[in-house]
PDB file of C-alpha atoms in Angstrom:
ATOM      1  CA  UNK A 114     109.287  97.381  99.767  1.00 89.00           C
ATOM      2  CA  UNK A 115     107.981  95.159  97.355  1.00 91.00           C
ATOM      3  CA  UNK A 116     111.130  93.505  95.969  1.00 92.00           C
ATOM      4  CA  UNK A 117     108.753  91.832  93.130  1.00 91.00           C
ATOM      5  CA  UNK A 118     108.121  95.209  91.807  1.00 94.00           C
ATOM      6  CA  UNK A 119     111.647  96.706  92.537  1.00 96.00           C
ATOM      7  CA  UNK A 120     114.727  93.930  91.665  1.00 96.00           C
ATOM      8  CA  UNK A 121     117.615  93.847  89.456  1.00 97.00           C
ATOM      9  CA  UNK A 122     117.230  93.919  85.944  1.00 96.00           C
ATOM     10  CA  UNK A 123     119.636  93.607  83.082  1.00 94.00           C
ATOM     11  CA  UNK A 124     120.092  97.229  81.668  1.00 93.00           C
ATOM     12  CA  UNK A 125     122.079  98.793  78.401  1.00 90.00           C
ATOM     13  CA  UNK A 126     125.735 100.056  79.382  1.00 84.00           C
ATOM     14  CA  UNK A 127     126.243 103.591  79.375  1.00 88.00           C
ATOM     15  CA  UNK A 128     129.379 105.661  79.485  1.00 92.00           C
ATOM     16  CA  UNK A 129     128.154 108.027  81.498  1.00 95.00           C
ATOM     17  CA  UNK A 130     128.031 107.341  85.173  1.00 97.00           C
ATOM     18  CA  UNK A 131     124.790 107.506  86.633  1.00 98.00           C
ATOM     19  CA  UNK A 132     123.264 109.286  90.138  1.00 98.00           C
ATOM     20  CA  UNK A 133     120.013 109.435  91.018  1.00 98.00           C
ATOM     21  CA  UNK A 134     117.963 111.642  92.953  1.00 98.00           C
ATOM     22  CA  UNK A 135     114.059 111.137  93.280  1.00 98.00           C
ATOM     23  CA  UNK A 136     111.476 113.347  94.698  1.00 97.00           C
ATOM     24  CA  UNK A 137     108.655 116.120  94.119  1.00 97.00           C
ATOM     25  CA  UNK A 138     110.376 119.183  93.190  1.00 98.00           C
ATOM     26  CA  UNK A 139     108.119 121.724  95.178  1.00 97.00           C
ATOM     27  CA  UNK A 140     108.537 123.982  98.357  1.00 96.00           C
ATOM     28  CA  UNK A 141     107.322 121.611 100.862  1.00 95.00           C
ATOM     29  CA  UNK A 142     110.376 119.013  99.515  1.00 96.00           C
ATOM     30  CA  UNK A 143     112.965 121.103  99.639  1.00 96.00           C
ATOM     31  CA  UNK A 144     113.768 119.269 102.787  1.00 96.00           C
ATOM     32  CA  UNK A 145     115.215 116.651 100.136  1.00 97.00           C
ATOM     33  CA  UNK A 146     118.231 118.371 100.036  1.00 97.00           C
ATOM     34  CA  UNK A 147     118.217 118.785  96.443  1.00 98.00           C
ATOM     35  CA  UNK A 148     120.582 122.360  96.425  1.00 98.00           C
ATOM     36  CA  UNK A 149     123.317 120.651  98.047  1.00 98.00           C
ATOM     37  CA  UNK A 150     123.208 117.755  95.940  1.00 98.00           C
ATOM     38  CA  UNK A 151     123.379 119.287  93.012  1.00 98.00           C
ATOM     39  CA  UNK A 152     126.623 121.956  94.516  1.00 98.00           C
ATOM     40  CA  UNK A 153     127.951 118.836  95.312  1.00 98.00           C
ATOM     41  CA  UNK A 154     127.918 117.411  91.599  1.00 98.00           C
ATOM     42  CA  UNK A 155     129.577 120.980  90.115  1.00 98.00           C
ATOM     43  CA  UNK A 156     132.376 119.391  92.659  1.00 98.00           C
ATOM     44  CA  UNK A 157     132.656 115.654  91.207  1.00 98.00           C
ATOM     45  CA  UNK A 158     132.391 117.037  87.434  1.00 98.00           C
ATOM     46  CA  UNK A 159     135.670 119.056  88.652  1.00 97.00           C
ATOM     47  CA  UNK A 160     137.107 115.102  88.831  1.00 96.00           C
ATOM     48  CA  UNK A 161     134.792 113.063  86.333  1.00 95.00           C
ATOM     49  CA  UNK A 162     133.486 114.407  83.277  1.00 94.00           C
ATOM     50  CA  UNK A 163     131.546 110.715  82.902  1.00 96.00           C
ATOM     51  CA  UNK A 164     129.658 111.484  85.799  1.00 97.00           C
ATOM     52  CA  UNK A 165     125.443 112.687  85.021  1.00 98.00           C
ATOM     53  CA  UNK A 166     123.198 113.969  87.541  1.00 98.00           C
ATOM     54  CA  UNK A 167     119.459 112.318  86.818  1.00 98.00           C
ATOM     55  CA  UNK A 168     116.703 114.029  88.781  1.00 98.00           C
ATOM     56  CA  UNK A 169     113.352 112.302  89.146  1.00 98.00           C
ATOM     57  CA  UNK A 170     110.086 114.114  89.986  1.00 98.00           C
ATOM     58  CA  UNK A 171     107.901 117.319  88.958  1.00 98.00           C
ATOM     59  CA  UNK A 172     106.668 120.627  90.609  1.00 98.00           C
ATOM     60  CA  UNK A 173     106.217 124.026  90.964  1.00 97.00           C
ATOM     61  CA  UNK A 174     110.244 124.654  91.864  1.00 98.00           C
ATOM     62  CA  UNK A 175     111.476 122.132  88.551  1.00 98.00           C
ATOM     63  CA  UNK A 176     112.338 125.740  86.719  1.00 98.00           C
ATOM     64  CA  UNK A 177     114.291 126.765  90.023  1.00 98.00           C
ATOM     65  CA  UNK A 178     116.354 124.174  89.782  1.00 98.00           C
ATOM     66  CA  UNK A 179     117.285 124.427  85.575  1.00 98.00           C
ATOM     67  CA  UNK A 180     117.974 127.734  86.302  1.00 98.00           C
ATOM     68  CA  UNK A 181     120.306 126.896  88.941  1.00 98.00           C
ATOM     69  CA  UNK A 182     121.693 124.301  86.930  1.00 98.00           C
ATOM     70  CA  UNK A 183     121.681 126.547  83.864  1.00 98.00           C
ATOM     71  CA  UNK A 184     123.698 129.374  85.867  1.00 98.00           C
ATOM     72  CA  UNK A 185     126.361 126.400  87.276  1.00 98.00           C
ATOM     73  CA  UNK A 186     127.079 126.364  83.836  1.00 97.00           C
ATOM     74  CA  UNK A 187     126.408 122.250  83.920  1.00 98.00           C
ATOM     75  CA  UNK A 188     122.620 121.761  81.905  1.00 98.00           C
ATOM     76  CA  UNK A 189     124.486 119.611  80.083  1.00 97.00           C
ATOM     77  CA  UNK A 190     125.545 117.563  82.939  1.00 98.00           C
ATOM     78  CA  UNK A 191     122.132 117.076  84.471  1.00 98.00           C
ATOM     79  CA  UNK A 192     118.657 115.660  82.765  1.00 98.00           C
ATOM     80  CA  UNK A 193     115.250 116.254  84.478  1.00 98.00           C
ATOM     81  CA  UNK A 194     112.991 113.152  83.985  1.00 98.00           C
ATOM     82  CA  UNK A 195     110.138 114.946  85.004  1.00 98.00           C
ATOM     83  CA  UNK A 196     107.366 112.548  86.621  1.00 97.00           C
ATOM     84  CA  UNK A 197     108.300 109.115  85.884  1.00 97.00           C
ATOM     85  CA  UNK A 198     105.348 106.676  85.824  1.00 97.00           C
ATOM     86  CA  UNK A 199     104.786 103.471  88.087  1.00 95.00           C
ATOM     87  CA  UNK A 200     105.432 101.089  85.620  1.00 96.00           C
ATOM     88  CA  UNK A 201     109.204 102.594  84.418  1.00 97.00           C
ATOM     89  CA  UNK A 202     110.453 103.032  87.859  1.00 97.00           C
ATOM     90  CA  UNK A 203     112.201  99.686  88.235  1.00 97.00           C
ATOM     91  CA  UNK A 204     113.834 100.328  85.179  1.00 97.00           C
ATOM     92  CA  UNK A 205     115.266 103.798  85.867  1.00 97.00           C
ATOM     93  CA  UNK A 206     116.169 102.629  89.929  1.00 98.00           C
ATOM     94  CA  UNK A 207     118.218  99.908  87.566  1.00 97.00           C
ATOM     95  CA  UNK A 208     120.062 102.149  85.180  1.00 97.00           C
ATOM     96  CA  UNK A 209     121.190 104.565  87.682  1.00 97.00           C
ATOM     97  CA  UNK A 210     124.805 103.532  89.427  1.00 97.00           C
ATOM     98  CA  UNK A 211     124.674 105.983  92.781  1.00 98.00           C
ATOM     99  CA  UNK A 212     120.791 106.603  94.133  1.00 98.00           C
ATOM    100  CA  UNK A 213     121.251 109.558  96.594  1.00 98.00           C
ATOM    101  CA  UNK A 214     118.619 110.908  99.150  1.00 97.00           C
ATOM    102  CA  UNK A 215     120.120 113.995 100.919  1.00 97.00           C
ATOM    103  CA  UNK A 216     117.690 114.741 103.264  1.00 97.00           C
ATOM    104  CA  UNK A 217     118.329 117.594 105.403  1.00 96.00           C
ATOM    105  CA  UNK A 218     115.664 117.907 108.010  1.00 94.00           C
ATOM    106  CA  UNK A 219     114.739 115.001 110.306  1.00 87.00           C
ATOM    107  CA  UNK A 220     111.922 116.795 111.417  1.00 86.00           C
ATOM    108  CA  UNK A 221     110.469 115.836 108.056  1.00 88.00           C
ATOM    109  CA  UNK A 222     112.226 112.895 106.549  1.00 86.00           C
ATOM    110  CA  UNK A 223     110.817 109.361 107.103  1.00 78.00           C
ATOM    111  CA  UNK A 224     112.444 106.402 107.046  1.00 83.00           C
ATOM    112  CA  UNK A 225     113.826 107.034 103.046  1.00 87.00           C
ATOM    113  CA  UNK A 226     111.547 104.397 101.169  1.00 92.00           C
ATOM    114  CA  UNK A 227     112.862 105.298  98.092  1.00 95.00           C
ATOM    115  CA  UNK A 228     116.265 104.423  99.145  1.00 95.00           C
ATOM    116  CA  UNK A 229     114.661 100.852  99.971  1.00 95.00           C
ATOM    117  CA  UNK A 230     113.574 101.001  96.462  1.00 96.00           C
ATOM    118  CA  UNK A 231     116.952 101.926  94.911  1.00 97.00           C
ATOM    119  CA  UNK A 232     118.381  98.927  97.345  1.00 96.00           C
ATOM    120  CA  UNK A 233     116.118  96.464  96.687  1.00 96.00           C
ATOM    121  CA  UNK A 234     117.203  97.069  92.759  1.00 97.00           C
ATOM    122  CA  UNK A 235     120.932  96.086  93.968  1.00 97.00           C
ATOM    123  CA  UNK A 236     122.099 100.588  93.833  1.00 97.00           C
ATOM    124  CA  UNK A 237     124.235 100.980  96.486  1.00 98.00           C
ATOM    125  CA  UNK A 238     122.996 104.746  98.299  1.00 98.00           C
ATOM    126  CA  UNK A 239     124.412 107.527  99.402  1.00 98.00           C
ATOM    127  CA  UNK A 240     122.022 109.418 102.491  1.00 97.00           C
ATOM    128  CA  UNK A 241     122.657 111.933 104.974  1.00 97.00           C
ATOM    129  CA  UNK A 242     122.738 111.258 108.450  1.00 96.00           C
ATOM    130  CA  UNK A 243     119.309 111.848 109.836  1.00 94.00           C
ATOM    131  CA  UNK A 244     117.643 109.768 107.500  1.00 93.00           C
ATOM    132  CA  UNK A 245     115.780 106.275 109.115  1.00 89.00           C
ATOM    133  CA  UNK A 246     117.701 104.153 106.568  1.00 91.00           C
ATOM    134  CA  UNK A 247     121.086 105.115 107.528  1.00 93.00           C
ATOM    135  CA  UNK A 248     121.492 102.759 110.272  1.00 91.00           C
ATOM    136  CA  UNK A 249     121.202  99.967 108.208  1.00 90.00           C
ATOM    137  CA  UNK A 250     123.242 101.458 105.519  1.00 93.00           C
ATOM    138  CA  UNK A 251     126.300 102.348 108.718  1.00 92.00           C
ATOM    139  CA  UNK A 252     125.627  98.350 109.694  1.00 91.00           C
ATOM    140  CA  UNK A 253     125.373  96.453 106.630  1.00 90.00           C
ATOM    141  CA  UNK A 254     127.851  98.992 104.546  1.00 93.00           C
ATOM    142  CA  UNK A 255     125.663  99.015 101.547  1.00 94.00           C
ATOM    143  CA  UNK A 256     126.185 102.142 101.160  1.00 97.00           C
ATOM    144  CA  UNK A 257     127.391 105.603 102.503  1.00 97.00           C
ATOM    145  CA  UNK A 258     126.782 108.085 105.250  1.00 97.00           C
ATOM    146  CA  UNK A 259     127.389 111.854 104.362  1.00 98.00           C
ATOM    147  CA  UNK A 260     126.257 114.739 107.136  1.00 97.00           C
ATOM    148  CA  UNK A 261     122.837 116.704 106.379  1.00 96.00           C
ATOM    149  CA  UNK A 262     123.835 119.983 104.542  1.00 97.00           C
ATOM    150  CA  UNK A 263     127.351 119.006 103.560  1.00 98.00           C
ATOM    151  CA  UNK A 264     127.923 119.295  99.862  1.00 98.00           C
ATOM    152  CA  UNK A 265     131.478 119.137  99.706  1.00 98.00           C
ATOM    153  CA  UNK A 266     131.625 115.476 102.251  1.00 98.00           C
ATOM    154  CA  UNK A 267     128.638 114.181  99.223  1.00 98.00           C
ATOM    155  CA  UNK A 268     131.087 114.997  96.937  1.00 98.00           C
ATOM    156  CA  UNK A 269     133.723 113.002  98.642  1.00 98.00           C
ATOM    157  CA  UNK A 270     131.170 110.514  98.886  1.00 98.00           C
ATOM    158  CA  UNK A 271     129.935 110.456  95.285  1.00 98.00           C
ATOM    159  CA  UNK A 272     133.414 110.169  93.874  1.00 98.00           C
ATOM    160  CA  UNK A 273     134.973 107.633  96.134  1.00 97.00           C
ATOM    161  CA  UNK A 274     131.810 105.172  94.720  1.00 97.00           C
ATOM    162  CA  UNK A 275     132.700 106.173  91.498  1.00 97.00           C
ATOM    163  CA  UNK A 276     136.220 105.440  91.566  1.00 96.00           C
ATOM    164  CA  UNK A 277     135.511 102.173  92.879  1.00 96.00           C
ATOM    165  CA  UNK A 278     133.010 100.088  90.707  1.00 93.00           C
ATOM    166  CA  UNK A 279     133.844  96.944  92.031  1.00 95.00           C
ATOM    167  CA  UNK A 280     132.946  98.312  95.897  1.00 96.00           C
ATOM    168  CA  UNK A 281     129.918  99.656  94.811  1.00 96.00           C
ATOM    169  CA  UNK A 282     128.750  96.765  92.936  1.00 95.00           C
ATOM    170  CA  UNK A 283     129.499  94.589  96.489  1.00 97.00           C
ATOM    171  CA  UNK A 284     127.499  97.618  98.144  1.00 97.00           C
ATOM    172  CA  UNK A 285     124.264  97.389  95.450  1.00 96.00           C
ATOM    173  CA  UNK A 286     124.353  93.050  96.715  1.00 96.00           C
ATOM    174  CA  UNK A 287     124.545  93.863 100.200  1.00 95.00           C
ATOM    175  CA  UNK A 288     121.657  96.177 100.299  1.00 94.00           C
ATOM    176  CA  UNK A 289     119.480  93.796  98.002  1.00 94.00           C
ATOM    177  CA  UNK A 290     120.060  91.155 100.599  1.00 92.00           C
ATOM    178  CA  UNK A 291     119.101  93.329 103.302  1.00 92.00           C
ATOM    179  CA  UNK A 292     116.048  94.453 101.873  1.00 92.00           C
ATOM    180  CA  UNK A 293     115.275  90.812 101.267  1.00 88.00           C
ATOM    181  CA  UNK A 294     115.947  89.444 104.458  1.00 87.00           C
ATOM    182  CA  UNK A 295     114.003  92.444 106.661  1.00 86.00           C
ATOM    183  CA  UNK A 296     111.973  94.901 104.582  1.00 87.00           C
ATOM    184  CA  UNK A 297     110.695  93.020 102.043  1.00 72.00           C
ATOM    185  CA  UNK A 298     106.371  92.658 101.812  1.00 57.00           C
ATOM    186  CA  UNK A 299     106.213  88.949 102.936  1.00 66.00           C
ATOM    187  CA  UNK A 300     108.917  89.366 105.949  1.00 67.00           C
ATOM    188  CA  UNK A 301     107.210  92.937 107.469  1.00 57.00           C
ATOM    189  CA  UNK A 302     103.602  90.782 107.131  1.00 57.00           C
ATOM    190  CA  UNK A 303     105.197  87.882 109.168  1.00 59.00           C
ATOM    191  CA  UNK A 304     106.537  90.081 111.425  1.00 55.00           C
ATOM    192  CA  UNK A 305     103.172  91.115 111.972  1.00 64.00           C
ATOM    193  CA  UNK A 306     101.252  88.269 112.166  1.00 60.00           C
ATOM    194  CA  UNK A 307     103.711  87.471 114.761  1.00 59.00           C
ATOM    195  CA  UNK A 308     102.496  90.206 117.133  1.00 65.00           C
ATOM    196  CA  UNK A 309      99.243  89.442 116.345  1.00 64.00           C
ATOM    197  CA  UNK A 310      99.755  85.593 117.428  1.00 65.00           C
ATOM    198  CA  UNK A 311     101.192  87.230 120.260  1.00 70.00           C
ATOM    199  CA  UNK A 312      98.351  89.092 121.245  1.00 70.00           C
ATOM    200  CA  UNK A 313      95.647  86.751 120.197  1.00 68.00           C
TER     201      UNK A 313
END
């Protein structure tokens, strides 16, 4: 991650409590475990009417997923960004307060770079359990762990962070730090010029 393209920023308060979910919205990413996220957030509005679902990212199954928001009866609980350019991600990682990546196949997630991104802007994350990332998040508690396919333990999840500002806020610091100290630009291209020393 390039942490001087993606680092806190100040940012306007809102009253509305912010999660984030990022990715293309078409058949091949469904594997992004958008469905259950969004079951999951008909659940925390049940507790927190502050609480607003932001979903990052365009494609062919966008209208699938209004409608399904639409028939949930919460449209009014959930904004679609739509494609959001280069230059205004930093700022939208920053005004989020939850980033969540509930991947549901491991066959196709990576390691969850976007969760890097949302960490190296101080969010603390919510991901599923077969996601690379969520070793670091189980070691370094930056965040939590919720099992692939699960939308009523991301609900849990999602509502104990909001309930508890000050953890998440100690969470967003943690995982910052972590993406300084080993998956920042400069510390992957010393690792590497290590090896190559090595080998050389």
């Amino acid at each position: 991650v390039d942490t001087a393209k993606f680092f806190p920023i100040a940012v306007e308060k809102s009253n509305k409590k912010k999660i984030f979910f990022l990715s293309v919205l078409d058949e091949y990413h469904r594997y992004k475990g958008l469905v259950y996220l969004i079951d999951a957030f008909v659940r925390v509005l049940e507790k927190r009417k502050d609480a607003i679902l932001l979903i990052g990212g365009d494609g062919l199954l966008r209208k699938e997923y209004e409608d399904k928001v639409k028939k949930l009866g919460i449209a009014n609980d959930v904004t679609f960004l739509g494609r959001i350019p280069e230059e205004s991600m930093n700022r939208v990682f920053n005004e989020c307060d939850i980033f969540v990546l509930p991947s549901i196949s491991s066959e196709q997630e990576g390691f969850g770079i976007v969760a890097l991104e949302a960490m190296a802007c101080q969010k603390p994350v919510i991901v599923t359990n077969i996601v690379g990332i969520a070793k670091e998040v189980i070691d370094f508690k930056n965040g939590k762990i919720v099992p692939a396919c699960d939308s009523e333990a991301l609900s849990f999840a999602l509502l104990a962070m909001l309930d508890d500002s000050e953890e998440a806020a100690q969470m967003g610091k943690k995982g910052r730090e972590i993406v300084e100290k080993r998956f920042s630009w400069n510390t992957i291209a010393s690792e590497i010029q290590d090896v190559y020393k090595v080998l050389v």
